[in-house]
PDB file of C-alpha atoms and ligand atoms in Angstrom:
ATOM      1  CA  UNK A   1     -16.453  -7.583 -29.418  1.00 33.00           C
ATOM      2  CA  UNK A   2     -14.755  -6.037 -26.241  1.00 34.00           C
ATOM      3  CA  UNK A   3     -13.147  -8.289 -23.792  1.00 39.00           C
ATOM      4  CA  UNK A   4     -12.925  -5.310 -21.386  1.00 40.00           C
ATOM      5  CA  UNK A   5     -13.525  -6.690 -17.897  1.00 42.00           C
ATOM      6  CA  UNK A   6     -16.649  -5.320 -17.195  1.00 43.00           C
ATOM      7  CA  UNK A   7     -17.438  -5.207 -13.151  1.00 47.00           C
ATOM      8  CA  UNK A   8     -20.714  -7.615 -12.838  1.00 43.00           C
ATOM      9  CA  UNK A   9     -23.112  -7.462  -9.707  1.00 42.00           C
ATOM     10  CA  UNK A  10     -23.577 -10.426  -7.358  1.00 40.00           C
ATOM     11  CA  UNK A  11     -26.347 -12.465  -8.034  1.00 42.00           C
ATOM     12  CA  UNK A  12     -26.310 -12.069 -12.073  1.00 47.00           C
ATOM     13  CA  UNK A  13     -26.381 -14.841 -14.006  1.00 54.00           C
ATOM     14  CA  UNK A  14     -22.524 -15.747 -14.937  1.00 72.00           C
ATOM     15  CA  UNK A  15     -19.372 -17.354 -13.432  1.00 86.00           C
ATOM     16  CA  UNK A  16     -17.454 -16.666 -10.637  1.00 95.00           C
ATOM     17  CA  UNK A  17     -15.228 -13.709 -10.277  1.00 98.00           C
ATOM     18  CA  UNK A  18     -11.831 -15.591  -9.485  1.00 98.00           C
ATOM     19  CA  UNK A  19      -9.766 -13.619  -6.489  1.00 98.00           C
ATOM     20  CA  UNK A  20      -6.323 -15.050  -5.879  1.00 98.00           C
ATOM     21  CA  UNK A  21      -4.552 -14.293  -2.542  1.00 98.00           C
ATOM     22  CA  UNK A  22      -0.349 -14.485  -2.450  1.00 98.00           C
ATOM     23  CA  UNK A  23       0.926 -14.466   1.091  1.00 98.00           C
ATOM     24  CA  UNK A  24       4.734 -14.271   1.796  1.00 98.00           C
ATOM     25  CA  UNK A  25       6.822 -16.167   3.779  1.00 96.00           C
ATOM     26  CA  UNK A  26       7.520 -16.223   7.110  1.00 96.00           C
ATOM     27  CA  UNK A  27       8.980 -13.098   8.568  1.00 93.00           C
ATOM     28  CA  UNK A  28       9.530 -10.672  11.744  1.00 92.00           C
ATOM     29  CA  UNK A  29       8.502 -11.322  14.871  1.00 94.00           C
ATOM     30  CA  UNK A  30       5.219 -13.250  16.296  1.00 95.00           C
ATOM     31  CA  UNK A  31       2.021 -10.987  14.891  1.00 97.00           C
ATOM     32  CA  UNK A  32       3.957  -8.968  12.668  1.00 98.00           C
ATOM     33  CA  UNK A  33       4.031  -9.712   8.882  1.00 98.00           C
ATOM     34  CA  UNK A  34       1.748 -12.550   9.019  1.00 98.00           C
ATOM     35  CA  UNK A  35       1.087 -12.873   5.470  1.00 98.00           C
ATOM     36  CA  UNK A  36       0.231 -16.307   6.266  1.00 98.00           C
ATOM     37  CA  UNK A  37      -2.809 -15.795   8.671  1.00 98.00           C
ATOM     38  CA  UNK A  38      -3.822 -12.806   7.482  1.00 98.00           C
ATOM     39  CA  UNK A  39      -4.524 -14.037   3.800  1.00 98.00           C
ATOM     40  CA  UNK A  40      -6.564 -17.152   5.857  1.00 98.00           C
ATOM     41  CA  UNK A  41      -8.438 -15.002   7.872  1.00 98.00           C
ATOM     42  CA  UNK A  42      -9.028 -13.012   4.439  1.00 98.00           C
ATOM     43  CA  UNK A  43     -10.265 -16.177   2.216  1.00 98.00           C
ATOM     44  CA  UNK A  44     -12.247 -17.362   5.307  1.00 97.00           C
ATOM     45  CA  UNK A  45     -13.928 -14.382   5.670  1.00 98.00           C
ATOM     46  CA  UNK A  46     -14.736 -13.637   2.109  1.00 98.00           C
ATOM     47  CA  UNK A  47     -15.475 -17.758   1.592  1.00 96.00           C
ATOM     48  CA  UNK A  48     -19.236 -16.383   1.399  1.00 93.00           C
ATOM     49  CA  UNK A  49     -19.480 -13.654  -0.593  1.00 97.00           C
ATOM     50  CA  UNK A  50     -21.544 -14.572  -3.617  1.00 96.00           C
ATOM     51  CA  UNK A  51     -20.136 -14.286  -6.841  1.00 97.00           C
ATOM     52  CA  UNK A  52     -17.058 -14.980  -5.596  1.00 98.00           C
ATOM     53  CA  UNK A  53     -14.054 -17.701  -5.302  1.00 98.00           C
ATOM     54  CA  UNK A  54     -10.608 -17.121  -3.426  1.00 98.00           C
ATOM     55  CA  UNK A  55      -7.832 -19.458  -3.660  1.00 97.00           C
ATOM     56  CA  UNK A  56      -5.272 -19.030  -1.586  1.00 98.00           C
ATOM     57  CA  UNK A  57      -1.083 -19.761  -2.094  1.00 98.00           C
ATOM     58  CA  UNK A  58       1.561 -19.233   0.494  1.00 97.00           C
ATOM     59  CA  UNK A  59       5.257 -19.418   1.138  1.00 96.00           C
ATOM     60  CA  UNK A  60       5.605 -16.196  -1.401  1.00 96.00           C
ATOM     61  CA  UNK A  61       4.726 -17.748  -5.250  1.00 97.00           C
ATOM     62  CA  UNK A  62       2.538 -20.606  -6.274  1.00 96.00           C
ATOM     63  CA  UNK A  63       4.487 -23.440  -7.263  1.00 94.00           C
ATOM     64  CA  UNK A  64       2.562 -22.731 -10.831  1.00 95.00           C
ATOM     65  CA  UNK A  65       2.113 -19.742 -12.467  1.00 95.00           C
ATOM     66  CA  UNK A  66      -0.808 -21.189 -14.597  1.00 96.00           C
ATOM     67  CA  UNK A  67      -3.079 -20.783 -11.556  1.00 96.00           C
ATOM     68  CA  UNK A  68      -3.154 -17.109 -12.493  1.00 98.00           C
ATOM     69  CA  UNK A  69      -4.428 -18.039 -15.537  1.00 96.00           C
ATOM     70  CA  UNK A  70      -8.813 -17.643 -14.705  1.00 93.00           C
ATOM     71  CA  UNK A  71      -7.796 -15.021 -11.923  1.00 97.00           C
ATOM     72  CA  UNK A  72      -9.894 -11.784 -12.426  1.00 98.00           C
ATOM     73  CA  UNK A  73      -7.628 -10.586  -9.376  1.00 98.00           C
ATOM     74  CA  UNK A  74      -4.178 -10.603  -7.485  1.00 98.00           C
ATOM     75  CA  UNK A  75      -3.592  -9.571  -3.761  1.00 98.00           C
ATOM     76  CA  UNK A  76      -0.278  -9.518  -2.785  1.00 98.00           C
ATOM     77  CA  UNK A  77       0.407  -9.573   1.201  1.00 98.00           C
ATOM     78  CA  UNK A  78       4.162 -10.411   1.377  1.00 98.00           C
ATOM     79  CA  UNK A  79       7.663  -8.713   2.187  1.00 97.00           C
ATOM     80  CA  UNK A  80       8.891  -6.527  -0.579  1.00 98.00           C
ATOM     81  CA  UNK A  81      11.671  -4.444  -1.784  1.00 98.00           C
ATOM     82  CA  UNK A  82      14.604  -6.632  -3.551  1.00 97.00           C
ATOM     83  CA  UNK A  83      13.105  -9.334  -2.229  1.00 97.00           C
ATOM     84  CA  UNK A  84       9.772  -8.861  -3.519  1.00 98.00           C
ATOM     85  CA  UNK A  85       8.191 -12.138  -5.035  1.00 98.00           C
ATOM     86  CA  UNK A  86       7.067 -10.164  -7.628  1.00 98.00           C
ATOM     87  CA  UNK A  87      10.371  -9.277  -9.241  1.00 98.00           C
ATOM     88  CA  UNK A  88      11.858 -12.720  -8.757  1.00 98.00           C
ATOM     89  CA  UNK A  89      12.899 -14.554 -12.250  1.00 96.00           C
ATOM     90  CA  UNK A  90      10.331 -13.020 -15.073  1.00 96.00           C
ATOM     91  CA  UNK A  91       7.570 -12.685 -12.867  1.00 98.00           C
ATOM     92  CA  UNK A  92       6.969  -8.971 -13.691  1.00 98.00           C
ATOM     93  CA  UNK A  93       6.154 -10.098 -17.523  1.00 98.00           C
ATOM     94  CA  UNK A  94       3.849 -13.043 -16.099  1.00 98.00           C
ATOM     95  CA  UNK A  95       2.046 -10.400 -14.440  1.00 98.00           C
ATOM     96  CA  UNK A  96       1.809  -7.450 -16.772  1.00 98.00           C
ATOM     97  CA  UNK A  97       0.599 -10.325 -19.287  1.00 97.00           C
ATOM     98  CA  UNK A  98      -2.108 -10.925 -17.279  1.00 98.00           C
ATOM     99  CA  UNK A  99      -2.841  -7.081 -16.194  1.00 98.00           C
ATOM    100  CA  UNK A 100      -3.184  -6.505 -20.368  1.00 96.00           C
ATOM    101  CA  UNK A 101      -6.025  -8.618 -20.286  1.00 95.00           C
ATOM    102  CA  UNK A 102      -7.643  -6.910 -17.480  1.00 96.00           C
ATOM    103  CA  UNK A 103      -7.008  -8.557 -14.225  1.00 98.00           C
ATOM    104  CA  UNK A 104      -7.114  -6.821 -11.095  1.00 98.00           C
ATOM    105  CA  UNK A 105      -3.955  -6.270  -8.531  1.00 98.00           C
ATOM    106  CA  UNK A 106      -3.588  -5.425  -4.891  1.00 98.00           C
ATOM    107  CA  UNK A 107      -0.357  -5.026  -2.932  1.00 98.00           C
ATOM    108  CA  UNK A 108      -1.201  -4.550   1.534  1.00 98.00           C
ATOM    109  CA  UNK A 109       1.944  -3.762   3.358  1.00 98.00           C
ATOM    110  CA  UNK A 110       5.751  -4.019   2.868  1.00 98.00           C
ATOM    111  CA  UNK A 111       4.164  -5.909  -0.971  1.00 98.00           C
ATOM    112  CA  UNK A 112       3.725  -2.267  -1.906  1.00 98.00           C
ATOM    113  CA  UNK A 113       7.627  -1.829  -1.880  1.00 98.00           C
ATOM    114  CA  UNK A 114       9.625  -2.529  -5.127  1.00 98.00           C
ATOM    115  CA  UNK A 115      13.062  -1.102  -5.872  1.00 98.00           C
ATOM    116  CA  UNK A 116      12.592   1.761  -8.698  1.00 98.00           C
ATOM    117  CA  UNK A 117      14.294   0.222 -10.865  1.00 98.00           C
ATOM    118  CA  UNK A 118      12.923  -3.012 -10.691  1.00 98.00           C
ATOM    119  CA  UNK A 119       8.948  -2.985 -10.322  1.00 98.00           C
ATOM    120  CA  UNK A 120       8.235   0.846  -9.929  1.00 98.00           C
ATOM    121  CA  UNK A 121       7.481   1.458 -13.269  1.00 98.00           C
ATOM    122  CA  UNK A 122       5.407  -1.312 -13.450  1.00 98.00           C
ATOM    123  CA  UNK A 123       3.443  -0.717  -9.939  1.00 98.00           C
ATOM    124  CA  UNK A 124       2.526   2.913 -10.668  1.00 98.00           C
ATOM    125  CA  UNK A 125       0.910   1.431 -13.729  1.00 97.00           C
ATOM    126  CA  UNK A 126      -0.418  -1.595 -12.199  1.00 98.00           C
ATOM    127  CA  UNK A 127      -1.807   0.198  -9.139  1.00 98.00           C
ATOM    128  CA  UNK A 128      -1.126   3.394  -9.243  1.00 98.00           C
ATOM    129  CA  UNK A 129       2.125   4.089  -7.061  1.00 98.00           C
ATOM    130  CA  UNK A 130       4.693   2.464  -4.765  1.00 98.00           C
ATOM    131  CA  UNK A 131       6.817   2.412  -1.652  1.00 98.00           C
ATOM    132  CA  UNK A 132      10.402   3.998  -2.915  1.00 98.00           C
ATOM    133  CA  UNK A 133      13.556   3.696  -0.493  1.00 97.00           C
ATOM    134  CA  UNK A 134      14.274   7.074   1.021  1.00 97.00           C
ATOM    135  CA  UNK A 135      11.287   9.042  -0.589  1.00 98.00           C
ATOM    136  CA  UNK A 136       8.690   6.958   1.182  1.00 98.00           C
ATOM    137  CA  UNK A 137       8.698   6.334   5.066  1.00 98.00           C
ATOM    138  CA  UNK A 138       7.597   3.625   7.578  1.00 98.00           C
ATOM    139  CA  UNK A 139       6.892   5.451  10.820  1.00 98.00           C
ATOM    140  CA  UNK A 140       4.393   3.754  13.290  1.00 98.00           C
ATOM    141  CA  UNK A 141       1.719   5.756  14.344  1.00 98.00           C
ATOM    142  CA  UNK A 142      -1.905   6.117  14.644  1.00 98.00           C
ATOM    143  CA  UNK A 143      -4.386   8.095  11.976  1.00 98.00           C
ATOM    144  CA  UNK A 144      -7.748   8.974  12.446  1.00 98.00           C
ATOM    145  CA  UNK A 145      -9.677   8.099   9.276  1.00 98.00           C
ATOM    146  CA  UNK A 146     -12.392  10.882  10.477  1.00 98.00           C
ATOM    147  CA  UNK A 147     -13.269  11.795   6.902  1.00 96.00           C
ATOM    148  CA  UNK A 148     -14.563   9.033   4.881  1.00 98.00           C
ATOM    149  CA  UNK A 149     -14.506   9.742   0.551  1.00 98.00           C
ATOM    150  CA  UNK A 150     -17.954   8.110  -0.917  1.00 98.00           C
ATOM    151  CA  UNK A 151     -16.364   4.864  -2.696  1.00 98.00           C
ATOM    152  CA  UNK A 152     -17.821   1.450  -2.427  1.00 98.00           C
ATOM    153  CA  UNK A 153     -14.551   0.039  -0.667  1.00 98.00           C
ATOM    154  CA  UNK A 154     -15.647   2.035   2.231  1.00 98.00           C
ATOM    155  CA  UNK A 155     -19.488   0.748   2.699  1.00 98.00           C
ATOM    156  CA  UNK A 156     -20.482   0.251   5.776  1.00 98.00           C
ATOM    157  CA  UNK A 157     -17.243   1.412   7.371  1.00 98.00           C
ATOM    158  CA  UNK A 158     -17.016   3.480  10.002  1.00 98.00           C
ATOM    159  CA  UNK A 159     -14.190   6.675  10.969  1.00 98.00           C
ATOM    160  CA  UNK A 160     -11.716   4.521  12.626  1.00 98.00           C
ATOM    161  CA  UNK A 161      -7.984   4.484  14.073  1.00 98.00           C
ATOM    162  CA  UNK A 162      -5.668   1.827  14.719  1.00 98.00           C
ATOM    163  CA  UNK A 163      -1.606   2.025  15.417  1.00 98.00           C
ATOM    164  CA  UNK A 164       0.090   0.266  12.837  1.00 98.00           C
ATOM    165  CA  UNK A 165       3.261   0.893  10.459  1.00 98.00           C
ATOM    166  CA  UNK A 166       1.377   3.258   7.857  1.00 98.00           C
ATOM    167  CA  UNK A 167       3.997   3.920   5.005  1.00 98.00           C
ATOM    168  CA  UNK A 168       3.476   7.092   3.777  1.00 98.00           C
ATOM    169  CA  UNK A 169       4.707   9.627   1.071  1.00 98.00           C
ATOM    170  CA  UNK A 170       3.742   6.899  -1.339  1.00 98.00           C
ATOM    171  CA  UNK A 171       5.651   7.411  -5.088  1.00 98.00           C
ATOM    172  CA  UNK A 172       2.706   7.944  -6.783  1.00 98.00           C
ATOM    173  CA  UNK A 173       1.867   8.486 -10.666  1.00 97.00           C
ATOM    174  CA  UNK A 174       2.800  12.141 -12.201  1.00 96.00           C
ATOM    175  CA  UNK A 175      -0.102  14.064 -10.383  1.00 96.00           C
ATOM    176  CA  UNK A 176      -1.627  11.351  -8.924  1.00 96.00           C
ATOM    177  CA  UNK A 177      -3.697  10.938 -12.276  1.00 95.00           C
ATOM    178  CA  UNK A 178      -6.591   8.776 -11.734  1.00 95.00           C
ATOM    179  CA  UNK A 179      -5.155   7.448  -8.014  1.00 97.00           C
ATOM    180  CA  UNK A 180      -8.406   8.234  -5.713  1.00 98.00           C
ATOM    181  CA  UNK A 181      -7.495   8.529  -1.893  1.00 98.00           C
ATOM    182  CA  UNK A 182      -9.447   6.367   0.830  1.00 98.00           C
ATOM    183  CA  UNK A 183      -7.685   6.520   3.525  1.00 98.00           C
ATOM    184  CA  UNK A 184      -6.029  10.080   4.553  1.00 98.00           C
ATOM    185  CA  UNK A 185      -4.429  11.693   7.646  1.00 98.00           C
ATOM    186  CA  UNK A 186      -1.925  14.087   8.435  1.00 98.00           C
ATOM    187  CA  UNK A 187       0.862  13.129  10.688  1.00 98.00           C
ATOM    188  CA  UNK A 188       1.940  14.517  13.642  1.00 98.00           C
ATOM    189  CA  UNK A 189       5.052  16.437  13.698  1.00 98.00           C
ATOM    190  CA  UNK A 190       6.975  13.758  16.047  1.00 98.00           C
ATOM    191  CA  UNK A 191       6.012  10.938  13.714  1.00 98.00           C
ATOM    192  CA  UNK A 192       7.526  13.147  10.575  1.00 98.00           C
ATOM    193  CA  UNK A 193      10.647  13.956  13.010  1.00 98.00           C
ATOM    194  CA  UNK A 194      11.010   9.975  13.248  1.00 96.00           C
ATOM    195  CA  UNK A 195      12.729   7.855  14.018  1.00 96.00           C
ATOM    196  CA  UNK A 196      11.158   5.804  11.161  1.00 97.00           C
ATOM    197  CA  UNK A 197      11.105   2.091  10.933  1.00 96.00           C
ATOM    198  CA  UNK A 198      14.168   2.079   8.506  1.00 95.00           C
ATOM    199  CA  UNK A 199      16.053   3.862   7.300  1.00 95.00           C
ATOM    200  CA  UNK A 200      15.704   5.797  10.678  1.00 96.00           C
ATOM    201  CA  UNK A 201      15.550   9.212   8.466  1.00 96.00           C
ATOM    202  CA  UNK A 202      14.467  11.782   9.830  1.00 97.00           C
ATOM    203  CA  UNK A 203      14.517  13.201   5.564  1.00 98.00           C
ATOM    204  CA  UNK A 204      13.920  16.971   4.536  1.00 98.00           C
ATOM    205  CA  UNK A 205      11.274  16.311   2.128  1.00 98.00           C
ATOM    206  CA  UNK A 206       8.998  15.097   5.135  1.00 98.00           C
ATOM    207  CA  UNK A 207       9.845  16.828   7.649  1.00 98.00           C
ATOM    208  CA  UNK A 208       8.996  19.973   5.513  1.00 98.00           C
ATOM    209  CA  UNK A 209       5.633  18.681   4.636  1.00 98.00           C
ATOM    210  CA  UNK A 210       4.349  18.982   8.094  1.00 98.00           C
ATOM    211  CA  UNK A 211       0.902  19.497   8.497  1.00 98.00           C
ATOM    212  CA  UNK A 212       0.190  17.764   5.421  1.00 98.00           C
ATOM    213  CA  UNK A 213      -2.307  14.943   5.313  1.00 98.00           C
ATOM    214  CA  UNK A 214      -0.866  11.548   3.462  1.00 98.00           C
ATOM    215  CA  UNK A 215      -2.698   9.057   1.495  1.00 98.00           C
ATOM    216  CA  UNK A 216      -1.803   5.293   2.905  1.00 98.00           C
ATOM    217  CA  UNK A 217      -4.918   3.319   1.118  1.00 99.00           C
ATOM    218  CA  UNK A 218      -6.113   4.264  -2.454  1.00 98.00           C
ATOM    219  CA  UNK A 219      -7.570   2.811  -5.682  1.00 98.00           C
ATOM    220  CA  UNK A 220      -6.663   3.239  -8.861  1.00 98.00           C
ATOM    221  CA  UNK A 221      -9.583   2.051 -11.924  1.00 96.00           C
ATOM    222  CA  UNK A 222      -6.623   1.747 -14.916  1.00 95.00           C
ATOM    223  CA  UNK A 223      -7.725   1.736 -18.821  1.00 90.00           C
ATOM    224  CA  UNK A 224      -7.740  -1.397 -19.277  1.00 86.00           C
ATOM    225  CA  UNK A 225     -10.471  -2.238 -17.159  1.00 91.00           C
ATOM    226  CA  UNK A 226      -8.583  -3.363 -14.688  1.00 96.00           C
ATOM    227  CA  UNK A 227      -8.404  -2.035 -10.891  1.00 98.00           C
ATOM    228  CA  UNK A 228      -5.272  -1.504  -8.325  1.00 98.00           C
ATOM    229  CA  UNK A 229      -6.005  -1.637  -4.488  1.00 98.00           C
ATOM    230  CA  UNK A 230      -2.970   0.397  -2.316  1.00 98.00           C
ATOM    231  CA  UNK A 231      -2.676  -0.367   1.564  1.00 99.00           C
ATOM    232  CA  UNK A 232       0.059   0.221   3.312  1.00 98.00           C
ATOM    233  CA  UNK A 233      -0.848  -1.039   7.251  1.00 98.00           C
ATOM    234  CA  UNK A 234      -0.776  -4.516   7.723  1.00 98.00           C
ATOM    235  CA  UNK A 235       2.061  -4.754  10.066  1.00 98.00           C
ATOM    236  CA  UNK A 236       0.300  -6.158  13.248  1.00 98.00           C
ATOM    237  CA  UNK A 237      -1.739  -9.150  13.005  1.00 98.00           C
ATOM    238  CA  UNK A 238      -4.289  -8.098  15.471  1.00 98.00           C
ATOM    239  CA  UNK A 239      -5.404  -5.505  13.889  1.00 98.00           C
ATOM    240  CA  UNK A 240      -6.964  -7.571  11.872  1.00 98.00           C
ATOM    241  CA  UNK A 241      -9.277  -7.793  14.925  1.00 98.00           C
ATOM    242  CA  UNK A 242     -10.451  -3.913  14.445  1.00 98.00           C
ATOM    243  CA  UNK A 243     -13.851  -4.503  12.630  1.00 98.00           C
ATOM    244  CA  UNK A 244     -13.614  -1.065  10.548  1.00 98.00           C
ATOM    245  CA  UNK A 245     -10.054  -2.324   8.993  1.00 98.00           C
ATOM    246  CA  UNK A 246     -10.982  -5.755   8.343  1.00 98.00           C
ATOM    247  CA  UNK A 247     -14.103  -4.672   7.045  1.00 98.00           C
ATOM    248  CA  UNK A 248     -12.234  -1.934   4.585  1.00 98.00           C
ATOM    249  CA  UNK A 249      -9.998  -4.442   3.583  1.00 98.00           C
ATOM    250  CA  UNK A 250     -12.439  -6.977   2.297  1.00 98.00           C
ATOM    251  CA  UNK A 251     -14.114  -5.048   0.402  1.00 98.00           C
ATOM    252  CA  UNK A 252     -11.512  -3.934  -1.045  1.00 98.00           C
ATOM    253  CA  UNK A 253     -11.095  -6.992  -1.751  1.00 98.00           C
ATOM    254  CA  UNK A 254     -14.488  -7.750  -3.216  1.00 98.00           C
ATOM    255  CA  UNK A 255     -14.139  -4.539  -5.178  1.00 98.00           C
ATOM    256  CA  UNK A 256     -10.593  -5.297  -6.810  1.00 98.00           C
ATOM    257  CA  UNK A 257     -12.308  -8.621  -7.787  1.00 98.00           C
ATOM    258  CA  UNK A 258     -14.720  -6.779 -10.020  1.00 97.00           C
ATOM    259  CA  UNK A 259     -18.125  -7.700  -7.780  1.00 97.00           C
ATOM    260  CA  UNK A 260     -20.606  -4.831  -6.003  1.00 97.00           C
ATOM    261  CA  UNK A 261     -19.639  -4.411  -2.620  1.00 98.00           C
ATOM    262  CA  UNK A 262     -22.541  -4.911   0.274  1.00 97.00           C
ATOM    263  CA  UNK A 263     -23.790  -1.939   0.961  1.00 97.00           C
ATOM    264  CA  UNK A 264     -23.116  -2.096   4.731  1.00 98.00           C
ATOM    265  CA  UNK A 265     -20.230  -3.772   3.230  1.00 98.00           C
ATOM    266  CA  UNK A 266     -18.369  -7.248   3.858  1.00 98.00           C
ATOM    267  CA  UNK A 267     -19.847  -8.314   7.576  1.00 97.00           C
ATOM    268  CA  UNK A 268     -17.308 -10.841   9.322  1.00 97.00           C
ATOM    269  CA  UNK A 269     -16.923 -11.558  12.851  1.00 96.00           C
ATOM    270  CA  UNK A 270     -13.601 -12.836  13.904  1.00 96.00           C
ATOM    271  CA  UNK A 271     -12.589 -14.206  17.619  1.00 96.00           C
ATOM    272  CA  UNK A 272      -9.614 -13.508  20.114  1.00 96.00           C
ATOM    273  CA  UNK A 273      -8.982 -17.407  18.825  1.00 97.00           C
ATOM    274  CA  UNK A 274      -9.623 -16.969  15.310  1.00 96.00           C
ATOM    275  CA  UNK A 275      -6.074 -14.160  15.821  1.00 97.00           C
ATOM    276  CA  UNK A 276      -4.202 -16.594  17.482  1.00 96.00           C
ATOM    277  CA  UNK A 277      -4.515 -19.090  14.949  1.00 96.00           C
ATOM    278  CA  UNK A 278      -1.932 -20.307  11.862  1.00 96.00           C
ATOM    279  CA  UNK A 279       0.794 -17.379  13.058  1.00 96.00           C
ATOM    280  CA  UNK A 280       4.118 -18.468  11.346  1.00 95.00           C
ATOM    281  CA  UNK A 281       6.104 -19.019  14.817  1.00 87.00           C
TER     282      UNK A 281
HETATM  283 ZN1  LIG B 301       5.902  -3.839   8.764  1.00 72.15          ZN
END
């Protein structure tokens, strides 16, 4: 008997599809890294899909790591790098225990950095690549998502732009096996000059590359049944007010959780108030 997970539609007969959301502490200025808000405005939003339940933990961990245990899927929205919640004590075993039997992981933002040494291996597996110190870069600027792949996390989503702090030249797997791309744009020549975010750069290797379109949102569908969910914006909270992102991200969301996304895909109106609300300071 297999114990694959094996992606079920809404509606059939069968429990919940358990989605748990990790938001990190608090950190940077007012409506930037608001892991906090942005994983409520995520579990509100999603608080109807059927099929599905979201629970929700904050401050960077769950105070205990059994809660993990019914999760069909992870989303991480947190700082990373050495800090990473992830990597903390043996919380990289805890995880790839539970990605061996199948569950689901998502990283949106600075959670997509780990040190190379310490969580790369592991994330290019998990979800298919990483943000590496001085190969990856953390420019602002502002895509235009004109061309759209066919992929259920982009139902009902429309071409769309918004300014935000796109990491790109992502450390991907060995020939990106089995990474698709969903969201893709080529930089501009000033943004690949930089200054970047930090380290200011600008580096050779992407400043040579100009002209080249970059991949800063992808999926990965791993062997085990499980799924990995790359985004790399996230940086401004009110974005989360631009109704083609949210909408990409929940259903991302709804996808990584194993469940058939709407086709006109995860509708959720949010208000001027609803951004203001629950930001860290
Ligand atoms: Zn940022």
């Amino acid at each position: 008997m297999t114990i694959a997970a094996v992606p079920a539609s809404s509606g059939e007969q069968g429990e919940d599809r358990h989605l748990i959301l990790v938001a990190g502490g608090p950190s940077h200025a007012t409506g930037e890294h608001e892991h906090r808000a942005g994983i409520l405005l995520m579990e509100q939003c999603l608080s109807d899909v059927p099929g599905l339940n979201v629970s929700a933990h904050f401050d960077g961990w769950p105070d205990d790591d059994t809660v993990f245990d019914g999760a069909d899927a992870i989303h991480l929205f947190m700082d990373g790098g050495g800090g990473h919640p992830v990597i903390q004590d043996r919380r990289l075993e805890l995880m790839q225990e539970h990605i061996d039997r199948g569950v689901s992981l998502g990283a949106m933002h600075y959670a997509v950095e780990v040190p190379e040494d310490d969580g790369g291996e592991q994330f290019m597996d998990w979800i298919g690549g990483y943000y590496e110190t001085h190969f990856s870069v953390n420019p602002f600027w502002e895509p235009h998502f004109d061309n759209l792949p066919n992929h259920p996390i982009l139902s009902g989503v429309a071409p769309f732009s918004v300014r935000d702090e796109w990491y790109f030249s992502i450390r991907f797997r060995e020939d990106q096996v089995g990474v698709t791309p969903l969201l893709v744009d080529a930089p501009s020549d000033d943004t690949r000059d930089g200054p970047y975010v930090y380290p200011h750069g600008p580096y050779d290797h992407i400043v040579e590359q100009k002209g080249k379109s970059e991949i800063v949102s992808w999926a990965v569908e791993r062997m085990d049944g499980g799924r990995g969910f790359g985004f790399t914006g996230g940086h401004f909270h009110e974005n989360w007010g631009d109704d083609n992102f949210r909408k990409y991200v929940l259903n991302a969301l709804v996808w990584l959780s194993g469940l058939e996304v709407p086709a006109n895909g995860v509708e959720c109106m949010i208000t001027e108030e609803q951004l203001q609300e629950n930001l860290d300071r």
